[in-house]
Structure formats: structure tokens, C-alpha cells
Coordinates of C-alpha atoms (C1' of nucleotides) in Angstrom, one line a residue:
Chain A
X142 CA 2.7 -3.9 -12.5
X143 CA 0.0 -4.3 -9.9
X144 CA -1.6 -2.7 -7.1
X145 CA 0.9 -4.6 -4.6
X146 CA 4.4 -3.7 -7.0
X147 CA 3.3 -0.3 -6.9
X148 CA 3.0 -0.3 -2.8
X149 CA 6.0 -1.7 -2.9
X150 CA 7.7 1.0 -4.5
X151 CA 6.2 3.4 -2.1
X152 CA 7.5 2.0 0.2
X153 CA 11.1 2.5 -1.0
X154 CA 10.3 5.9 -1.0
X155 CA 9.3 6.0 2.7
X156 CA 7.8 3.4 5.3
X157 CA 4.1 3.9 5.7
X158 CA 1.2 2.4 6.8
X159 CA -2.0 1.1 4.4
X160 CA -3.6 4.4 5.3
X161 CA -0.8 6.5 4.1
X162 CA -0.7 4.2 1.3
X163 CA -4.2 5.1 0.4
X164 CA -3.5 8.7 1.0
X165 CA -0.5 8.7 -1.4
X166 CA -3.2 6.8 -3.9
X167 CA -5.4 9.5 -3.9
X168 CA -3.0 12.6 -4.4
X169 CA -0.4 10.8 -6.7
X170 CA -2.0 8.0 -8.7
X171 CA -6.2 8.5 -8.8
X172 CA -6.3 9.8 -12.3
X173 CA -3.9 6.9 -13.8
X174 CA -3.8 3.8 -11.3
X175 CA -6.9 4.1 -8.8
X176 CA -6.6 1.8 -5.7
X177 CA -8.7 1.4 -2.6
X178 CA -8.2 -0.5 0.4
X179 CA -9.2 -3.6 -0.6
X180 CA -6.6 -4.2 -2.6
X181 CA -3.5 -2.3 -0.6
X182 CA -4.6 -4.2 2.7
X183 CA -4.5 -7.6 0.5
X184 CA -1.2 -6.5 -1.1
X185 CA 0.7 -5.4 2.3
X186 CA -0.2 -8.4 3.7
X187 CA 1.1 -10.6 0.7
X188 CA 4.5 -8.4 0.4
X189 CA 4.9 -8.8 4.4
X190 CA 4.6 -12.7 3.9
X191 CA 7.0 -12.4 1.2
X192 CA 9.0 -10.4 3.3
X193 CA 9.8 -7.8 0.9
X194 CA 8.5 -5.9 3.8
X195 CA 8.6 -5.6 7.4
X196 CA 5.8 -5.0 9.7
X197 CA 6.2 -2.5 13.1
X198 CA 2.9 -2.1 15.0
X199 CA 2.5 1.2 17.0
X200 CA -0.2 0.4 19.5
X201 CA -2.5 3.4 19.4
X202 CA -5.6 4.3 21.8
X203 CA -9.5 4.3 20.1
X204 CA -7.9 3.1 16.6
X205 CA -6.5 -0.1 15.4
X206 CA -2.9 -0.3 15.7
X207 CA -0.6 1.4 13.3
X208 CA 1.1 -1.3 11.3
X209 CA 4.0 0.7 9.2
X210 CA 5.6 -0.9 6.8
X211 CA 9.3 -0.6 5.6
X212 CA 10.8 -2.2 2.8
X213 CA 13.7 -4.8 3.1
X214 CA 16.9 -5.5 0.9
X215 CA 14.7 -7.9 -0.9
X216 CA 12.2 -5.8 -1.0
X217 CA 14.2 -3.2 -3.0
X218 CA 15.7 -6.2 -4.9
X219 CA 12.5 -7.1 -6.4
X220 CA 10.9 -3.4 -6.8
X221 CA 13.6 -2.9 -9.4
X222 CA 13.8 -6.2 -11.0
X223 CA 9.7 -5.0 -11.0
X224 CA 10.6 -1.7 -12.8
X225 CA 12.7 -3.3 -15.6
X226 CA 10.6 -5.8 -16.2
X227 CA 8.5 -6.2 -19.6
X228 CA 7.0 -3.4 -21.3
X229 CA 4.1 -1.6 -19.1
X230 CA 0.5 -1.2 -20.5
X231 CA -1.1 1.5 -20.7
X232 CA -5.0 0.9 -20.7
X233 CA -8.0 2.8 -21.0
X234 CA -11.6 1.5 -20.0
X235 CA -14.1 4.1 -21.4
X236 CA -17.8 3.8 -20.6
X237 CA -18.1 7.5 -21.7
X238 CA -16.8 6.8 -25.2
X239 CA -18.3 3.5 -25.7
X240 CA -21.5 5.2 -24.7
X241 CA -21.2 8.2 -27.0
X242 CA -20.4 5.8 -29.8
X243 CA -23.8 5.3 -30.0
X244 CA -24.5 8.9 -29.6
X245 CA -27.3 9.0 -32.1
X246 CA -29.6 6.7 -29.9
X247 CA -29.2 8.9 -27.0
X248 CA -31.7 11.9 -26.8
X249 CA -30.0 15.9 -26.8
X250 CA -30.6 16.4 -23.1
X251 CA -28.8 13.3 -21.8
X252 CA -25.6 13.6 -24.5
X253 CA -25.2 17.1 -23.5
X254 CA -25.3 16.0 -19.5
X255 CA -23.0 13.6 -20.1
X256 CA -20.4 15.8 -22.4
X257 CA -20.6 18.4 -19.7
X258 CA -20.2 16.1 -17.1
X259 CA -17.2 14.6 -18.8
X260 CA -15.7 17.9 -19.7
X261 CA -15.9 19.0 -15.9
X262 CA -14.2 16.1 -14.3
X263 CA -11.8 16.5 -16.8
X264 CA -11.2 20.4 -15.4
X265 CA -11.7 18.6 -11.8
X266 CA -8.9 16.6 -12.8
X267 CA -6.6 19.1 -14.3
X268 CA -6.8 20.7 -10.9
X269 CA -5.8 18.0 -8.8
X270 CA -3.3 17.1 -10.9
X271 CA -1.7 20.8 -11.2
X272 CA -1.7 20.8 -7.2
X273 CA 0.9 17.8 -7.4
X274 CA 3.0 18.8 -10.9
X275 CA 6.0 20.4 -8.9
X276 CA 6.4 17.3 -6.9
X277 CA 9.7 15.5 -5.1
X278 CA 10.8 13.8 -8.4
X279 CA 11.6 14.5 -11.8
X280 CA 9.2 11.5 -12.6
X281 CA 6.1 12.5 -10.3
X282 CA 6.5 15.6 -12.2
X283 CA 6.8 14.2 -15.6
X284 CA 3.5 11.9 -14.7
X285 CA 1.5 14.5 -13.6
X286 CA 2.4 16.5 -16.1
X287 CA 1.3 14.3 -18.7
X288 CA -1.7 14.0 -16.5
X289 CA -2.8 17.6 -17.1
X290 CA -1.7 17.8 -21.0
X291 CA -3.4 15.1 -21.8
X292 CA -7.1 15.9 -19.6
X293 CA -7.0 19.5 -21.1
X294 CA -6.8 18.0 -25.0
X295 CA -9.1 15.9 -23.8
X296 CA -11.8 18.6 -22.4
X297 CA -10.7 21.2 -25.3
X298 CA -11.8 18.4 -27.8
X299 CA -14.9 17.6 -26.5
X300 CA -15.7 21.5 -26.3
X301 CA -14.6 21.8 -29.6
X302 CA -16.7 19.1 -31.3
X303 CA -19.3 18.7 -29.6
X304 CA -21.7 20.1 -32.1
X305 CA -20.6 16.6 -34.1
X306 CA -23.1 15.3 -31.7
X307 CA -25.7 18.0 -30.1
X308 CA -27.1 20.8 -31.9
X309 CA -28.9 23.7 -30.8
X310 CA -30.7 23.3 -33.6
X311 CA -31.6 19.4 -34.2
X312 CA -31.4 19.5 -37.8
X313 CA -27.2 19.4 -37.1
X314 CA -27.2 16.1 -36.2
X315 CA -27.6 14.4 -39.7
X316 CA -25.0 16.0 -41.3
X317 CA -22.3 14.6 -41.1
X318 CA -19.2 16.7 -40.6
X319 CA -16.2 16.1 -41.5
X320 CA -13.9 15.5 -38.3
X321 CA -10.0 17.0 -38.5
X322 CA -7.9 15.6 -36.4
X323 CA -5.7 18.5 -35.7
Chain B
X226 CA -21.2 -0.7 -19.3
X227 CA -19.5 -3.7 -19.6
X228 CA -18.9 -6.3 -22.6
X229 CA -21.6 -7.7 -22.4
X230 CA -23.6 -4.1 -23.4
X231 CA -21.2 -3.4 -25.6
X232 CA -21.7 -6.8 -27.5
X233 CA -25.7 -5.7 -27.6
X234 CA -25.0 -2.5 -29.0
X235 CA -23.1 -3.7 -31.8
X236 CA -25.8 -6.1 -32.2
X237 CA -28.1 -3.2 -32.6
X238 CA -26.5 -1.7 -35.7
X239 CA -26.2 -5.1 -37.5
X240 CA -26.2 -8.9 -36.7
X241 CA -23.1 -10.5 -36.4
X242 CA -21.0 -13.7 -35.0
X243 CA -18.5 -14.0 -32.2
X244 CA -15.3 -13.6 -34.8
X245 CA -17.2 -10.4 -36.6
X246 CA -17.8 -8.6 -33.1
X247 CA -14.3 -9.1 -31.9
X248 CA -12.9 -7.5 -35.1
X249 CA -15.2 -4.5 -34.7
X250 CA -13.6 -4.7 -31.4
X251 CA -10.3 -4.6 -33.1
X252 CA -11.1 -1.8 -35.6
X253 CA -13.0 0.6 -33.5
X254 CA -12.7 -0.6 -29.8
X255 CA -9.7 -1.5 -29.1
X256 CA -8.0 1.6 -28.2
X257 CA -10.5 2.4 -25.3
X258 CA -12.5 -0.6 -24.6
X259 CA -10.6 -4.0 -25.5
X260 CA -12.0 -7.3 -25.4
X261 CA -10.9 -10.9 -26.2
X262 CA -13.2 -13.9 -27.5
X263 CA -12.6 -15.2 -23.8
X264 CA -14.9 -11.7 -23.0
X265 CA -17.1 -11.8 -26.0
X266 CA -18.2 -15.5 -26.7
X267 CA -19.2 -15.8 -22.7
X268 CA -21.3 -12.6 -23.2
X269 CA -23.4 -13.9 -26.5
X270 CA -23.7 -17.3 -24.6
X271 CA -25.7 -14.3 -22.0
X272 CA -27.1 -12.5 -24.4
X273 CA -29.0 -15.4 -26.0
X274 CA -29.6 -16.9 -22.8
X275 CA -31.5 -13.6 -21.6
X276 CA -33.6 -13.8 -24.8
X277 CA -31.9 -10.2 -25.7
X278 CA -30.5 -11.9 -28.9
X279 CA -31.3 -14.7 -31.0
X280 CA -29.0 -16.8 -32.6
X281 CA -29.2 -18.7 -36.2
X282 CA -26.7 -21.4 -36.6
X283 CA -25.3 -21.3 -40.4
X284 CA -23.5 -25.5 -41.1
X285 CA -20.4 -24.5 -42.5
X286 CA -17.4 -26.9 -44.3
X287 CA -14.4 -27.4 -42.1
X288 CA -15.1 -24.4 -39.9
X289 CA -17.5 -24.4 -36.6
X290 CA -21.0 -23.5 -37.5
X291 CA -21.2 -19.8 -37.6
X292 CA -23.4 -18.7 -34.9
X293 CA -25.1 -15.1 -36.6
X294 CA -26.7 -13.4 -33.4
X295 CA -29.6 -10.9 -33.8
X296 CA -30.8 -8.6 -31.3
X297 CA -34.6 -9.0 -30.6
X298 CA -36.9 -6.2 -29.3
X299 CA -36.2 -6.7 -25.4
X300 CA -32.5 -6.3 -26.5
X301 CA -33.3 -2.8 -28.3
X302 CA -35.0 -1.9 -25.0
X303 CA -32.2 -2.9 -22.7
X304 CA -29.7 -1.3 -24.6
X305 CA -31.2 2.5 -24.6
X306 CA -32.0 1.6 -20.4
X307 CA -28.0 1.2 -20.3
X308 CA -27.3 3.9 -22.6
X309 CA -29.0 6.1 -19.8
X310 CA -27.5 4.6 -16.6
X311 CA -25.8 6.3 -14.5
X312 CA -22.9 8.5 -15.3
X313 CA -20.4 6.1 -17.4
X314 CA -16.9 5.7 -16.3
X315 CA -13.9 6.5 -17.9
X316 CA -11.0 4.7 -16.3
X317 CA -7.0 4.7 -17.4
X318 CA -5.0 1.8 -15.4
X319 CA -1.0 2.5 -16.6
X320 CA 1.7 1.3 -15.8
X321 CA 3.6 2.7 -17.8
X322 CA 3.1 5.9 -16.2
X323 CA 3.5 4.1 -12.8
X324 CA 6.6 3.0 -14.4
X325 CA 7.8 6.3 -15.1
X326 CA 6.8 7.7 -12.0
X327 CA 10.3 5.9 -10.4
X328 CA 12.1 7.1 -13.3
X329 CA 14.6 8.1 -11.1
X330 CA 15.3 3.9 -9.8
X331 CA 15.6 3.2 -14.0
X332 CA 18.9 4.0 -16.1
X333 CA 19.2 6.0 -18.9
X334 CA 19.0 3.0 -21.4
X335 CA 15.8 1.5 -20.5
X336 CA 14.0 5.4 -19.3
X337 CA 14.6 6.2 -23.0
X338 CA 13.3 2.8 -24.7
X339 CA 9.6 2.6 -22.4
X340 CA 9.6 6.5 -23.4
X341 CA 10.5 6.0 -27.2
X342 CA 7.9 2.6 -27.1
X343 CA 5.4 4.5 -25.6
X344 CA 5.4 7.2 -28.8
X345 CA 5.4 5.1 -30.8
X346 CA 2.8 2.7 -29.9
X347 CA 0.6 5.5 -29.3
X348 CA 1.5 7.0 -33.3
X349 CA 0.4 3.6 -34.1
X350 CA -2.9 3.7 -32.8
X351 CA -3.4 7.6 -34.1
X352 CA -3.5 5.3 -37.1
X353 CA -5.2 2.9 -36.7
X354 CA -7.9 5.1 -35.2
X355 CA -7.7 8.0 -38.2
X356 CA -8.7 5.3 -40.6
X357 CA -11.9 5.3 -39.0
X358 CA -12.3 8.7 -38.3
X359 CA -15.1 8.9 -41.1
X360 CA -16.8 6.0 -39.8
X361 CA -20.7 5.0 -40.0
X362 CA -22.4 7.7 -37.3
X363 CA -21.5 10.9 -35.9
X364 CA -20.8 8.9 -32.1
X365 CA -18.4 6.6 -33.8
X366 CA -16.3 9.7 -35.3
X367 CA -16.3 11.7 -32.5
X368 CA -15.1 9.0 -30.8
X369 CA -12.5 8.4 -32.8
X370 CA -11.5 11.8 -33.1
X371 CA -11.3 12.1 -29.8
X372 CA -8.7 9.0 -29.7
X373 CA -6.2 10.8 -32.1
X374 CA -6.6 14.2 -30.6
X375 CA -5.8 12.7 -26.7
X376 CA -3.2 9.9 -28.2
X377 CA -1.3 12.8 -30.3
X378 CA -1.5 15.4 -27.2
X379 CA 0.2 12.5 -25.4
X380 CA 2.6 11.7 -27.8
X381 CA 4.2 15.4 -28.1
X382 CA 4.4 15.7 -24.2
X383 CA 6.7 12.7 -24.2
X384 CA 8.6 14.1 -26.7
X385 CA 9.4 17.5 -25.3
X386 CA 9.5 16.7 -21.8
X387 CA 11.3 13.6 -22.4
X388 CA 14.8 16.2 -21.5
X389 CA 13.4 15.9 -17.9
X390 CA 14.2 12.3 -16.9
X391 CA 16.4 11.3 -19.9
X392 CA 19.6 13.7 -20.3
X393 CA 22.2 12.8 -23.3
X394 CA 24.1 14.6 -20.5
X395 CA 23.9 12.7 -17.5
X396 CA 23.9 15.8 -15.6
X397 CA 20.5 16.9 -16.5
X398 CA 18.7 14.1 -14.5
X399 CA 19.3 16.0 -11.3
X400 CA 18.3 19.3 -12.4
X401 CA 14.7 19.9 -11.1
X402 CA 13.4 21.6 -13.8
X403 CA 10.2 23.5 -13.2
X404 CA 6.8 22.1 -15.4
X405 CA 4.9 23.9 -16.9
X406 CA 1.4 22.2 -18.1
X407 CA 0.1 24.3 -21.1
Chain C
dT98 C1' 4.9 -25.2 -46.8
dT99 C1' 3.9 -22.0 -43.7
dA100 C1' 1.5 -18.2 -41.9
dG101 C1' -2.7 -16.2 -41.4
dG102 C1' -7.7 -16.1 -41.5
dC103 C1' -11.9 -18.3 -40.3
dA104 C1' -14.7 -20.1 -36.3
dT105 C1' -16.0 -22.0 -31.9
dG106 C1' -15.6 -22.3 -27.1
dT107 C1' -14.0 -23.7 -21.9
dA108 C1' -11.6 -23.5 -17.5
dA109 C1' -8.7 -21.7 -14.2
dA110 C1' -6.3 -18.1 -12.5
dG111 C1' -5.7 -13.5 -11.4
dT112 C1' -7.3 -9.0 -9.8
dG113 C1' -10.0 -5.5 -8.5
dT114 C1' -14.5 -3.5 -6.6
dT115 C1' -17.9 -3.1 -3.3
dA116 C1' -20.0 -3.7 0.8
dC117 C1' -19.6 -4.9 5.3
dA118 C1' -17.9 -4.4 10.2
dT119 C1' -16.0 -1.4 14.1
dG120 C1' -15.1 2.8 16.8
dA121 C1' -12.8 6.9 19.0
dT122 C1' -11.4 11.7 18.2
dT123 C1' -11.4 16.0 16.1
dT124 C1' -13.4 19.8 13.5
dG125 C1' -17.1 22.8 11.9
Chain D
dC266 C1' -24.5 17.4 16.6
dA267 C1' -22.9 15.7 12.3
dA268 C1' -19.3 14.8 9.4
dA269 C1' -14.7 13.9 8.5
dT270 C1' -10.4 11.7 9.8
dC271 C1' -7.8 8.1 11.5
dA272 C1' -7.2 2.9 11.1
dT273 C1' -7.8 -1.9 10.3
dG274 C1' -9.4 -5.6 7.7
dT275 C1' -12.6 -9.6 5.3
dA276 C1' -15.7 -11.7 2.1
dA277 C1' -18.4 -12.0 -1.8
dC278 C1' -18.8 -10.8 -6.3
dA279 C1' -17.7 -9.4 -10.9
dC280 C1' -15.0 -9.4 -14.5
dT281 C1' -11.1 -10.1 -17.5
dT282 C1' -7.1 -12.4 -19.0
dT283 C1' -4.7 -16.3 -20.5
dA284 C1' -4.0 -20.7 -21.8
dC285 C1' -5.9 -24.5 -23.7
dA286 C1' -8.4 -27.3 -27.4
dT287 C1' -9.6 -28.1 -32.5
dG288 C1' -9.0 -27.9 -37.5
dC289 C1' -9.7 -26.6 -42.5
dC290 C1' -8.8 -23.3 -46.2
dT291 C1' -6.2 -20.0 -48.8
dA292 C1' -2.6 -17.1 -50.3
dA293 C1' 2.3 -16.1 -50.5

DNA sequence: TTAGGCATGTAAAGTGTTACATGATTTG
DNA sequence: CAAATCATGTAACACTTTACATGCCTAA
């Protein structure tokens, strides 16, 4: 699934414009499918030549026009024949844990910057996410959910083991300790 | 950080061909940083060309001449600059969750089967990733604690929130039960 | 005898990110 | 008066993914 299936299915929610589209982005699906206007322009355009969409244009004064966009019968057609395709990925890109793999190169100062950093979008994150839990469907509610649960274990576990990797006292970081998963 | 860096930083723990990288790739990478020969092999051919590695070709019988690739001195030094660039990014692209976000547009059957995959890839990879939970340095354990911790926190949400989308009585579905995160 | 491991790579296609370009209105 | 919001898009760049291409050796 792609930026421009997931506009589509937006769109069967409610007709919209790229704008909204980018709106919905941010509040809905920034902490597991970013997307910025470079690629839900490109996609709108491509589903409107597909004609899985149509295309209204509200003239508007100072601003561009307001193209809103409304799904068609094949539209909806292929958003579901979309949804039952092949199993979905789930992918994570981590620069943070790829960097702190090599934690021991990386002086006391900058590792705890970049823990605390980590642990605080993570809260950042939690909030955001919390703000949209009690959302219009049972599945914007299940994602966000799983949003949350999963960002706290995340910031609890690198609260919780961080001394693995920082010590107030430097002598902690040669010994290796013993990491339980539970 | 991209492959590329990655590639380097492996290089600085020990020297190593293509085919060895992309099985520490496999073994330690994959769950939050994959990356394919088509990634790696263009990256050494960098690498080298950047005078950041070396490479000693060893003849071998019926096999391609193993290319063994060595970081050198500017390598060491590049590495620990990108160790301290800016703050690294942790990204998740799903579509799974995507998926599941229009639970509502799936049937029962097919809800349940992405939601029982989805536990059990990720019970797989909890693991694959304990197994090297008492790995080499402190970073790479943390790291791969952190992996079980966030893929096990994950797992359990699906399973008791699963009730939400997927009712054994069909009823259910239309109930808008009330999330709570913790 | 067949599957899997060892070992290299290229080329094209697909996708997303970032930066650029424009500009009025509203809010603090 | 500055910043944010509304509103569109393109173009270049970066990067990854996938498919292709080759071929021997070993273990089950």
C-alpha cells in the first residue's frame, strides 16, 4: 500500500482536497505512514487520471483553487480490492538504533542527548496519539491505540536500561549486564 | 544514516565481504534497518571508491573472488562524524496498520488472518532478536533488547484488543468500545 | 537430485524527500 | 509586524527494491 492507496481510501471516507489530505496525514497517520505534499499532490493527480477519482474546482479569491476530490464507483472498487490484497509490511527504519548499536564509540554526553531525545519524542508522540484514540472508527482506534502502547514500552525501555549504555559513573560501561527481556 | 554508514560501521568492528555484511544484516539488522545486496554491494563499490575502505581480492574455486573490505583511517574518522550528526531518525512505514485502520471496509475472515499474521511474525522476530540479546557490545544488546521489549508490547495489544474489530459475534463490530492505552 | 549456501554484481523501476515557487488572509 | 494558515504544484535528488545474470559445492 502506497501513499496514493492510502489517499484513496480517504477519500472513501469523505471528498477532500490535497490540503485536507495532508491535514488528515498529520493527525491520523504521522507516527506510522508519514506523507507530505509531494507525494499526495503526485498521487491525486495519478488517481484523478485513473479516474478513481473525480476532480471539482471551487474557484477561491487570493488562493489557488480548491480542487476536492471525491471518489468514484471504481474508485471504491479498487480501494478494496487494495485492502485485501497481499499481506501488508510493517517496516521500521531506525537511525537511532543503528546509531546506538555502536553506542560504545559514542562519548556519555552525546548517547545521553540522544536517549533523552528519543525518550521525549516518544512522550511527544504518546500525546498526539492519545488526542486521536477515541476516533470515528473501531480501526482508527485500534491503530492509535497500538500507537500509544507500543511508544510508551518503547520510552519505559529505554528509561529502564539506559544505564546498559551511560553511567553516572564511567566504570558501568564495561560490564556487561545481563539484558532481560521482560 | 543510511546503508552506506551502516556498511562502514560494520567495517569498523571487523573486515568483511558483501555476503558476510548482509548476514550481519540478517542476524542483527534486519528487524529495524534491512538491507539487500542490491543496497550493500553498490555501497562497498562507494566505500572503496571514497578511499574509506580498502578491498583485498581473495581467487577463489568456482565462486566469485571474495572481495574482504577493510576500513582505513579516513573511514574510522567518517564514521564517529556520522555517529554525531544530527539527531537520527526513527521512522515506521506500515501498512499493516494502514490496513487496519479501514478495518471496518475488511470481513471478519481476512481482519482476523492480517491480525493473527501480524503476531505471529512479530513472535518470530522476538526470536530471532533474543538470540542475540547477549551479543558482542553493550549498543548491540540494548538494541536488541529494545526490539523484543517494543515487538512483544505490540504483540499483546493485538491480542487483547483484537475483540475490537474482530467479534466471534458479529455484533460486537459495531459496538464502539471505549480504549484505554495503558 | 535437489535445495541451500557461497559469492559477485547491474539495471531499471518505483517511491519518497526536499527544496523551490507564489501569495493573500488571519491571528497574536 | 511577524508568523501561521490556506492552497497549489514541480523538479531534482536520493535511495531502495526487484529482477536479472552466473555457477560451483555440499549436504540431505
Amino acid at each position: 500500500m502506497d501513499v496514493k492507496t492510502l489517499c484513496l481510501g480517504l477519500l472513501s471516507i469523505r471528498e477532500a482536497c490535497g490540503y485536507d489530505l495532508k491535514k488528515t496525514f498529520e493527525s491520523s497517520f504521522k507516527h506510522f505512514f508519514p506523507a507530505g505534499y509531494g507525494s499526495i499532490y503526485p498521487a491525486l493527480a495519478d488517481l484523478a487520471e485513473a479516474e478513481l477519482v473525480n476532480c471539482r474546482e471551487i474557484p477561491q479569491v487570493g488562493k489557488p483553487d480548491r480542487k476536492v476530490y471525491r471518489i468514484t464507483e471504481a474508485g471504491e472498487l479498487a480501494f478494496l480490492k487494495a485492502l485485501n490484497r497481499t499481506e501488508p509490511q510493517h517496516k521500521l527504519r531506525s537511525e537511532f538504533l543503528a546509531t546506538i548499536y555502536f553506542a560504545d564509540r559514542i562519548d556519555d554526553t552525546r548517547l545521553a542527548d540522544l536517549l533523552d531525545a528519543r525518550v521525549e519524542k516518544l512522550r511527544e508522540s504518546i500525546e498526539d496519539i492519545s488526542a486521536c484514540i477515541d476516533d470515528e472508527s473501531p480501526g482508527a482506534s485500534f491503530v492509535a491505540g497500538f500507537g500509544a502502547v507500543v511508544a510508551e514500552a518503547a520510552a519505559r525501555y529505554i528509561e529502564s536500561h539506559r544505564h546498559m549504555l551511560v553511567g553516572t559513573d564511567n566504570q558501568e560501561k564495561d560490564i556487561h549486564i545481563k539484558v532481560v527481556t521482560g
